[in-house]
Short mmCIF file of C-alpha atoms and ligand atoms in Angstrom, two decimals:
data_model
loop_
_atom_site.label_atom_id
_atom_site.label_comp_id
_atom_site.label_asym_id
_atom_site.label_seq_id
_atom_site.Cartn_x
_atom_site.Cartn_y
_atom_site.Cartn_z
CA UNK A 1 -5.35 -4.08 -33.63
CA UNK A 2 -7.34 -4.06 -30.37
CA UNK A 3 -10.14 -2.14 -32.11
CA UNK A 4 -11.41 -5.29 -33.80
CA UNK A 5 -10.07 -8.07 -31.58
CA UNK A 6 -12.93 -10.26 -30.30
CA UNK A 7 -11.59 -10.64 -26.78
CA UNK A 8 -9.03 -8.41 -25.07
CA UNK A 9 -6.85 -10.39 -22.66
CA UNK A 10 -6.18 -8.89 -19.22
CA UNK A 11 -3.48 -9.84 -16.70
CA UNK A 12 -3.35 -8.74 -13.05
CA UNK A 13 -0.07 -8.01 -11.27
CA UNK A 14 -1.13 -8.11 -7.62
CA UNK A 15 -4.15 -10.02 -6.32
CA UNK A 16 -5.12 -8.36 -3.03
CA UNK A 17 -8.45 -6.76 -2.07
CA UNK A 18 -8.83 -4.37 -4.99
CA UNK A 19 -8.19 -7.23 -7.45
CA UNK A 20 -11.54 -8.71 -6.36
CA UNK A 21 -13.38 -5.60 -7.61
CA UNK A 22 -11.34 -5.50 -10.84
CA UNK A 23 -12.02 -9.22 -11.50
CA UNK A 24 -15.77 -8.67 -11.11
CA UNK A 25 -15.52 -5.67 -13.43
CA UNK A 26 -13.60 -7.51 -16.18
CA UNK A 27 -16.15 -10.33 -16.00
CA UNK A 28 -18.96 -7.83 -16.70
CA UNK A 29 -17.32 -6.21 -19.75
CA UNK A 30 -18.21 -7.97 -23.00
CA UNK A 31 -15.14 -8.55 -25.16
CA UNK A 32 -12.65 -8.81 -22.30
CA UNK A 33 -11.30 -11.77 -20.34
CA UNK A 34 -9.08 -12.11 -17.29
CA UNK A 35 -6.38 -14.45 -18.62
CA UNK A 36 -4.27 -14.73 -15.50
CA UNK A 37 -2.58 -13.13 -12.52
CA UNK A 38 0.67 -12.99 -10.63
CA UNK A 39 0.90 -12.28 -6.90
CA UNK A 40 4.00 -12.07 -4.70
CA UNK A 41 2.72 -14.72 -2.31
CA UNK A 42 2.05 -17.91 -4.30
CA UNK A 43 -0.54 -19.13 -1.80
CA UNK A 44 -2.68 -16.03 -2.39
CA UNK A 45 -2.03 -16.32 -6.16
CA UNK A 46 -3.35 -19.88 -6.29
CA UNK A 47 -6.39 -19.02 -4.18
CA UNK A 48 -7.32 -15.95 -6.24
CA UNK A 49 -6.71 -17.70 -9.59
CA UNK A 50 -9.21 -20.39 -8.51
CA UNK A 51 -11.71 -17.73 -7.37
CA UNK A 52 -11.33 -15.69 -10.57
CA UNK A 53 -11.18 -18.78 -12.84
CA UNK A 54 -7.91 -17.74 -14.49
CA UNK A 55 -4.24 -18.81 -14.78
CA UNK A 56 -1.58 -18.15 -12.17
CA UNK A 57 1.86 -17.14 -13.54
CA UNK A 58 5.06 -18.01 -11.66
CA UNK A 59 6.63 -14.57 -12.27
CA UNK A 60 5.50 -11.10 -13.42
CA UNK A 61 7.91 -11.47 -16.37
CA UNK A 62 6.08 -14.59 -17.59
CA UNK A 63 2.74 -12.79 -17.30
CA UNK A 64 3.77 -9.77 -19.39
CA UNK A 65 5.46 -12.08 -21.97
CA UNK A 66 2.22 -13.99 -22.67
CA UNK A 67 0.84 -12.98 -26.11
CA UNK A 68 -2.68 -13.77 -24.81
CA UNK A 69 -2.41 -10.69 -22.56
CA UNK A 70 -3.04 -7.30 -24.17
CA UNK A 71 -3.29 -5.12 -21.06
CA UNK A 72 -1.94 -5.36 -17.51
CA UNK A 73 -3.65 -4.06 -14.37
CA UNK A 74 -1.04 -3.06 -11.76
CA UNK A 75 -2.83 -3.76 -8.44
CA UNK A 76 0.06 -4.06 -6.01
CA UNK A 77 1.00 -1.66 -3.23
CA UNK A 78 1.97 1.92 -4.09
CA UNK A 79 5.74 1.43 -3.76
CA UNK A 80 5.87 -1.17 -6.57
CA UNK A 81 3.58 0.55 -9.16
CA UNK A 82 6.46 2.08 -11.16
CA UNK A 83 8.42 -1.19 -11.40
CA UNK A 84 5.47 -3.22 -12.73
CA UNK A 85 4.14 -0.45 -15.00
CA UNK A 86 7.57 -0.24 -16.65
CA UNK A 87 7.78 -4.03 -16.94
CA UNK A 88 4.40 -4.15 -18.73
CA UNK A 89 5.11 -1.20 -21.05
CA UNK A 90 8.50 -2.62 -22.05
CA UNK A 91 6.72 -5.87 -22.99
CA UNK A 92 4.35 -3.87 -25.22
CA UNK A 93 1.26 -4.01 -22.98
CA UNK A 94 -1.21 -1.24 -22.16
CA UNK A 95 -1.58 -0.54 -18.41
CA UNK A 96 -4.23 0.38 -15.86
CA UNK A 97 -2.40 1.31 -12.64
CA UNK A 98 -4.13 1.71 -9.28
CA UNK A 99 -4.01 4.96 -7.35
CA UNK A 100 -2.00 6.58 -5.85
CA UNK A 101 -0.18 6.06 -9.17
CA UNK A 102 3.34 6.73 -7.84
CA UNK A 103 5.28 7.62 -4.73
CA UNK A 104 6.47 10.93 -6.21
CA UNK A 105 5.86 13.32 -9.12
CA UNK A 106 9.11 12.04 -10.71
CA UNK A 107 7.82 8.43 -10.69
CA UNK A 108 4.57 9.36 -12.46
CA UNK A 109 6.50 11.50 -14.97
CA UNK A 110 8.68 8.48 -15.73
CA UNK A 111 5.56 6.38 -16.42
CA UNK A 112 4.09 9.12 -18.64
CA UNK A 113 7.31 9.49 -20.65
CA UNK A 114 7.60 5.73 -21.20
CA UNK A 115 3.90 5.53 -22.13
CA UNK A 116 4.44 8.25 -24.78
CA UNK A 117 7.66 6.63 -26.05
CA UNK A 118 6.00 3.22 -26.39
CA UNK A 119 2.76 4.70 -27.73
CA UNK A 120 0.82 2.62 -25.20
CA UNK A 121 -1.88 3.97 -22.85
CA UNK A 122 -1.38 4.04 -19.08
CA UNK A 123 -4.66 4.80 -17.33
CA UNK A 124 -4.61 5.88 -13.66
CA UNK A 125 -7.08 3.95 -11.47
CA UNK A 126 -9.07 7.14 -10.85
CA UNK A 127 -12.35 5.25 -10.52
CA UNK A 128 -14.55 7.79 -8.68
CA UNK A 129 -15.00 10.07 -11.72
CA UNK A 130 -16.31 7.27 -13.99
CA UNK A 131 -19.83 7.84 -12.69
CA UNK A 132 -22.59 9.45 -14.73
CA UNK A 133 -23.39 11.96 -11.99
CA UNK A 134 -19.75 13.15 -11.90
CA UNK A 135 -19.67 13.48 -15.68
CA UNK A 136 -22.95 15.45 -15.63
CA UNK A 137 -21.56 17.77 -12.96
CA UNK A 138 -18.53 18.48 -15.12
CA UNK A 139 -20.75 19.17 -18.14
CA UNK A 140 -22.86 21.60 -16.10
CA UNK A 141 -19.76 23.39 -14.81
CA UNK A 142 -18.20 23.59 -18.28
CA UNK A 143 -21.42 24.86 -19.89
CA UNK A 144 -21.73 27.55 -17.20
CA UNK A 145 -25.14 26.20 -16.14
CA UNK A 146 -24.24 26.39 -12.44
CA UNK A 147 -23.32 30.07 -12.81
CA UNK A 148 -20.22 31.28 -11.00
CA UNK A 149 -18.85 28.39 -8.95
CA UNK A 150 -18.62 29.40 -5.30
CA UNK A 151 -17.66 26.20 -3.50
CA UNK A 152 -16.93 22.47 -3.76
CA UNK A 153 -16.76 19.75 -1.13
CA UNK A 154 -15.35 16.23 -1.27
CA UNK A 155 -16.09 14.31 1.93
CA UNK A 156 -15.08 10.76 2.89
CA UNK A 157 -15.92 9.21 6.28
CA UNK A 158 -15.49 5.42 6.23
CA UNK A 159 -14.12 3.61 9.28
CA UNK A 160 -11.16 1.35 8.50
CA UNK A 161 -9.86 -1.10 11.11
CA UNK A 162 -6.22 -0.70 12.02
CA UNK A 163 -5.12 -3.96 10.33
CA UNK A 164 -6.50 -2.74 6.99
CA UNK A 165 -5.11 0.80 7.36
CA UNK A 166 -1.69 -0.67 8.18
CA UNK A 167 -1.37 -1.87 4.55
CA UNK A 168 -1.76 1.66 3.23
CA UNK A 169 -0.11 5.06 3.65
CA UNK A 170 -2.06 7.55 5.80
CA UNK A 171 -5.30 9.06 4.48
CA UNK A 172 -3.45 12.05 2.95
CA UNK A 173 -1.95 9.83 0.24
CA UNK A 174 -4.43 6.97 0.27
CA UNK A 175 -7.70 8.93 0.20
CA UNK A 176 -6.95 12.60 -0.60
CA UNK A 177 -5.56 11.32 -3.92
CA UNK A 178 -9.18 10.45 -4.87
CA UNK A 179 -10.32 13.91 -3.73
CA UNK A 180 -7.57 15.61 -5.73
CA UNK A 181 -8.32 13.98 -9.10
CA UNK A 182 -12.08 14.49 -8.51
CA UNK A 183 -11.56 18.23 -7.95
CA UNK A 184 -9.22 18.45 -10.97
CA UNK A 185 -11.84 16.73 -13.13
CA UNK A 186 -14.73 18.90 -11.95
CA UNK A 187 -13.17 22.34 -11.39
CA UNK A 188 -9.46 22.29 -12.26
CA UNK A 189 -6.45 22.92 -10.05
CA UNK A 190 -6.41 24.99 -6.86
CA UNK A 191 -4.24 28.12 -6.47
CA UNK A 192 -3.36 27.53 -2.84
CA UNK A 193 -4.21 25.19 -0.02
CA UNK A 194 -3.74 24.48 3.67
CA UNK A 195 -4.10 21.08 5.35
CA UNK A 196 -4.29 19.51 8.81
CA UNK A 197 -4.17 15.89 9.94
CA UNK A 198 -4.64 13.86 13.15
CA UNK A 199 -4.38 10.28 14.39
CA UNK A 200 -7.41 9.45 16.51
CA UNK A 201 -8.34 5.76 16.58
CA UNK A 202 -5.27 3.59 15.90
CA UNK A 203 -3.51 1.90 18.80
CA UNK A 204 -0.23 0.91 17.12
CA UNK A 205 0.22 2.48 13.68
CA UNK A 206 1.24 6.11 13.56
CA UNK A 207 -0.05 7.38 10.20
CA UNK A 208 -2.98 9.84 10.19
CA UNK A 209 -6.57 8.55 10.12
CA UNK A 210 -8.15 11.94 9.36
CA UNK A 211 -7.12 14.92 7.23
CA UNK A 212 -8.86 18.08 6.02
CA UNK A 213 -7.86 20.61 3.36
CA UNK A 214 -9.04 24.13 2.51
CA UNK A 215 -8.35 25.46 -0.99
CA UNK A 216 -8.73 28.58 -3.08
CA UNK A 217 -9.54 27.84 -6.73
CA UNK A 218 -8.40 29.80 -9.81
CA UNK A 219 -11.72 31.72 -10.02
CA UNK A 220 -11.65 32.57 -6.31
CA UNK A 221 -14.10 29.80 -5.26
CA UNK A 222 -13.26 27.89 -2.08
CA UNK A 223 -13.08 24.11 -1.79
CA UNK A 224 -12.89 21.66 1.10
CA UNK A 225 -11.70 18.04 1.44
CA UNK A 226 -12.25 15.67 4.36
CA UNK A 227 -10.82 12.13 4.44
CA UNK A 228 -11.37 9.97 7.49
CA UNK A 229 -10.70 6.32 8.32
CA UNK A 230 -11.45 7.20 11.97
CA UNK A 231 -15.24 6.85 12.07
CA UNK A 232 -18.31 6.15 9.93
CA UNK A 233 -20.89 8.93 9.68
CA UNK A 234 -24.13 7.38 11.01
CA UNK A 235 -26.32 10.49 11.07
CA UNK A 236 -29.13 11.31 8.65
CA UNK A 237 -27.95 11.91 5.06
CA UNK A 238 -24.43 10.83 6.02
CA UNK A 239 -21.25 12.16 4.43
CA UNK A 240 -19.93 8.64 3.72
CA UNK A 241 -18.65 9.74 0.34
CA UNK A 242 -20.19 13.02 -0.76
CA UNK A 243 -19.19 15.38 -3.56
CA UNK A 244 -20.89 18.78 -3.87
CA UNK A 245 -20.40 21.64 -6.30
CA UNK A 246 -22.29 24.86 -5.57
CA UNK A 247 -22.65 27.80 -7.95
CA UNK A 248 -24.68 30.99 -8.11
CA UNK A 249 -27.08 29.35 -10.60
CA UNK A 250 -27.27 25.77 -9.32
CA UNK A 251 -25.60 22.95 -7.45
CA UNK A 252 -24.94 19.20 -7.68
CA UNK A 253 -24.46 16.26 -5.33
CA UNK A 254 -22.99 12.76 -5.61
CA UNK A 255 -23.37 10.37 -2.67
CA UNK A 256 -22.38 6.77 -1.88
CA UNK A 257 -25.61 6.70 0.16
CA UNK A 258 -27.81 6.75 -2.93
CA UNK A 259 -27.39 2.95 -3.24
CA UNK A 260 -26.71 0.84 -0.11
CA UNK A 261 -26.85 -2.96 0.16
CA UNK A 262 -27.23 -4.46 3.63
CA UNK A 263 -24.24 -6.80 3.46
CA UNK A 264 -20.67 -6.07 4.51
CA UNK A 265 -18.28 -4.86 1.81
CA UNK A 266 -14.65 -6.02 1.72
CA UNK A 267 -13.73 -3.40 4.33
CA UNK A 268 -16.85 -1.25 4.55
CA UNK A 269 -19.57 -2.05 7.12
CA UNK A 270 -22.17 -2.07 4.31
CA UNK A 271 -21.92 -2.40 0.54
CA UNK A 272 -21.89 0.98 -1.14
CA UNK A 273 -22.93 -0.05 -4.65
CA UNK A 274 -21.24 2.98 -6.21
CA UNK A 275 -17.80 1.74 -5.11
CA UNK A 276 -17.92 -1.46 -7.16
CA UNK A 277 -19.91 0.45 -9.80
CA UNK A 278 -17.20 3.05 -10.26
CA UNK A 279 -14.53 0.35 -10.75
CA UNK A 280 -16.87 -1.36 -13.23
CA UNK A 281 -17.34 1.88 -15.20
CA UNK A 282 -13.60 2.62 -15.13
CA UNK A 283 -12.68 -0.84 -16.47
CA UNK A 284 -15.41 -0.63 -19.14
CA UNK A 285 -14.06 2.78 -20.23
CA UNK A 286 -10.49 1.46 -20.35
CA UNK A 287 -11.42 -1.53 -22.51
CA UNK A 288 -14.11 -0.07 -24.76
CA UNK A 289 -12.89 3.52 -25.17
CA UNK A 290 -9.17 3.68 -24.44
CA UNK A 291 -8.01 0.29 -25.75
CA UNK A 292 -10.48 -0.16 -28.60
CA UNK A 293 -10.96 3.44 -29.79
CA UNK A 294 -7.86 5.26 -28.55
CA UNK A 295 -9.90 7.70 -26.41
CA UNK A 296 -7.74 9.15 -23.60
CA UNK A 297 -8.88 8.35 -20.03
CA UNK A 298 -11.11 10.95 -18.33
CA UNK A 299 -8.23 11.48 -15.88
CA UNK A 300 -4.77 11.09 -17.41
CA UNK A 301 -1.24 10.57 -16.12
CA UNK A 302 -0.81 14.37 -16.36
CA UNK A 303 -3.78 14.66 -13.96
CA UNK A 304 -2.15 12.05 -11.72
CA UNK A 305 0.98 14.25 -11.69
CA UNK A 306 -1.07 17.31 -10.68
CA UNK A 307 -2.93 15.25 -8.05
CA UNK A 308 0.44 14.14 -6.64
CA UNK A 309 1.58 17.80 -6.55
CA UNK A 310 -1.57 18.61 -4.53
CA UNK A 311 -0.78 15.74 -2.12
CA UNK A 312 2.80 16.96 -1.71
CA UNK A 313 1.50 20.53 -1.14
CA UNK A 314 -0.80 19.12 1.60
CA UNK A 315 2.16 17.36 3.20
CA UNK A 316 4.22 20.58 3.06
CA UNK A 317 1.34 22.59 4.54
CA UNK A 318 0.98 20.08 7.40
CA UNK A 319 4.74 19.99 8.06
CA UNK A 320 5.16 23.79 8.04
CA UNK A 321 1.74 24.79 9.42
CA UNK A 322 1.05 27.26 6.62
CA UNK A 323 -0.82 27.98 3.39
CA UNK A 324 1.03 26.60 0.33
CA UNK A 325 0.75 28.19 -3.13
CA UNK A 326 0.61 25.60 -5.90
N1 NAD B 401 -9.33 2.77 -6.34
C1 NAD B 401 -9.70 2.43 -5.14
O1 NAD B 401 -10.80 2.79 -4.69
C2 NAD B 401 -8.76 1.59 -4.30
C3 NAD B 401 -9.23 0.96 -3.14
C4 NAD B 401 -8.33 0.17 -2.41
C5 NAD B 401 -7.02 0.04 -2.81
N2 NAD B 401 -6.59 0.71 -3.94
C6 NAD B 401 -5.19 0.62 -4.38
O2 NAD B 401 -4.94 -0.69 -4.90
C7 NAD B 401 -3.61 -1.10 -4.58
C8 NAD B 401 -3.66 -2.44 -3.84
O3 NAD B 401 -4.48 -2.26 -2.68
P1 NAD B 401 -5.22 -3.51 -2.01
O4 NAD B 401 -6.30 -2.92 -1.18
O5 NAD B 401 -5.57 -4.53 -3.00
O6 NAD B 401 -4.06 -3.99 -1.06
P2 NAD B 401 -3.73 -5.49 -0.57
O7 NAD B 401 -2.76 -5.31 0.52
O8 NAD B 401 -5.00 -6.23 -0.32
O9 NAD B 401 -3.04 -6.14 -1.86
C9 NAD B 401 -1.80 -5.69 -2.36
C10 NAD B 401 -1.11 -6.87 -3.05
O10 NAD B 401 0.17 -6.42 -3.48
C11 NAD B 401 1.15 -7.34 -3.09
N3 NAD B 401 2.42 -6.63 -2.85
C12 NAD B 401 2.75 -5.85 -1.82
N4 NAD B 401 4.01 -5.37 -1.97
C13 NAD B 401 4.48 -5.87 -3.14
C14 NAD B 401 5.70 -5.76 -3.83
N5 NAD B 401 6.70 -5.00 -3.38
N6 NAD B 401 5.82 -6.42 -4.99
C15 NAD B 401 4.83 -7.18 -5.45
N7 NAD B 401 3.64 -7.33 -4.83
C16 NAD B 401 3.48 -6.69 -3.68
C17 NAD B 401 0.64 -8.05 -1.87
O11 NAD B 401 1.18 -9.34 -1.81
C18 NAD B 401 -0.89 -8.04 -2.12
O12 NAD B 401 -1.31 -9.23 -2.73
C19 NAD B 401 -2.99 0.04 -3.77
O13 NAD B 401 -2.26 0.85 -4.63
C20 NAD B 401 -4.20 0.79 -3.24
O14 NAD B 401 -3.96 2.17 -3.03
C21 NAD B 401 -7.44 1.45 -4.68
#
C-alpha cells in the first residue's frame, strides 16, 4: 500500500534535540510529511509542533491511532524505546527507533520478534552508515579490492558539556553503539575485545566521558574504537569523527571534517554537515527503500542485537579488566 501512496505520514514520539534533525530530514524527502508529534512535556510538544509546522497529540496512544500516520519515529530516551516501539507496532505502524535501540539484548530481540510477527519494519537509527563513502568502503571490502584487511579505526572526539551528557548514558553505550554497527557493516563482528574507560572532565556526573576498545576480527585483523565527550580534537586533520579501513591493497577514510560550516551545531562547536546529512540519508532510505519497496535497512535489528552484545562485552571487559571473547 505504501508503495504507491502519494504522501507517507510520519509521527514523532519524543521531540528533543534529535527530533530537530529528523524533522529537517522528513521535510527534505519528497513524498513524506511530518503529521504530528507527542512529547512527554506538553510545553516542549507545543513549541516543537509550532517549529515543525505539525500537530501535537495529547497522548502517544492518540498519535499511533491516527490513520494519517503510517510510520512512527521513536525519538525518546533509551529506556523508553521498547515501550513506544511496541505501542506503534501493535497499532500497525512501521517504526524507526533511535540508537541505542534497547537497554539490553532481550529488549531488542522482543522488538525484532514483534516486527516479524506484525510483518512491519523496525529500522534502527544507525545513521552513520547511510553515507556514500561508507557504502563504497563496504563494496571495496566485499569485492576484495582492499586486499587482506589489516586494520580498522573508528574515532570520535567531540566535546559535550556536562548538562548535555547528563541526559545520556556514558559514551560506552551512547557513542560506542555507533562504532559497533559501523564496524559490523564494514567488516563484520569481532572475535574478541578489550575495553577501558575514564571520567575526565565532568564535575558532577559519574558516567565515563572517554572509552577505547581493541578488537581482533574474524580474519585476524585488528580494530580500534575511541569515543570521547571529554575534548574536541583541534589539531591538523582532526579525528572529530574518522573511520579508516586499511588493507594490503588499499585503504579508505571517512571524516566529519570533509564538510564544516562555521556556525554552532545543536551541541557541537561547529556544524559538521555529515551529521545532519547522515540523518537525512537514513530517513530517505527508510521512506523510499524500506517503506515503499520493502528493502531491508542497511543495518537491521539483528545488527542492533550484535552491536548491543559488543557493548555488553565492552562493559564486561571494563568491569573484569580482561579480554572478552564474543
Ligand atoms: N543518531 C544519533 O546520532 C543521535 C544523536 C543524539 C541522540 N540520539 C538518540 O536519540 C534519542 C533522544 O536523544 P535526544 O538527544 O533527542 O535527547 P533529548 O533529551 O533532547 O530528548 C529526549 C526526549 O525524550 C523525552 N523523554 C525522556 N524520557 C521519557 C520517557 N520515559 N517517556 C517519554 N518521553 C521521554 C524527553 O521529554 C525529551 O523530549 C536517544 O535515544 C539518543 O541516544 C541519537
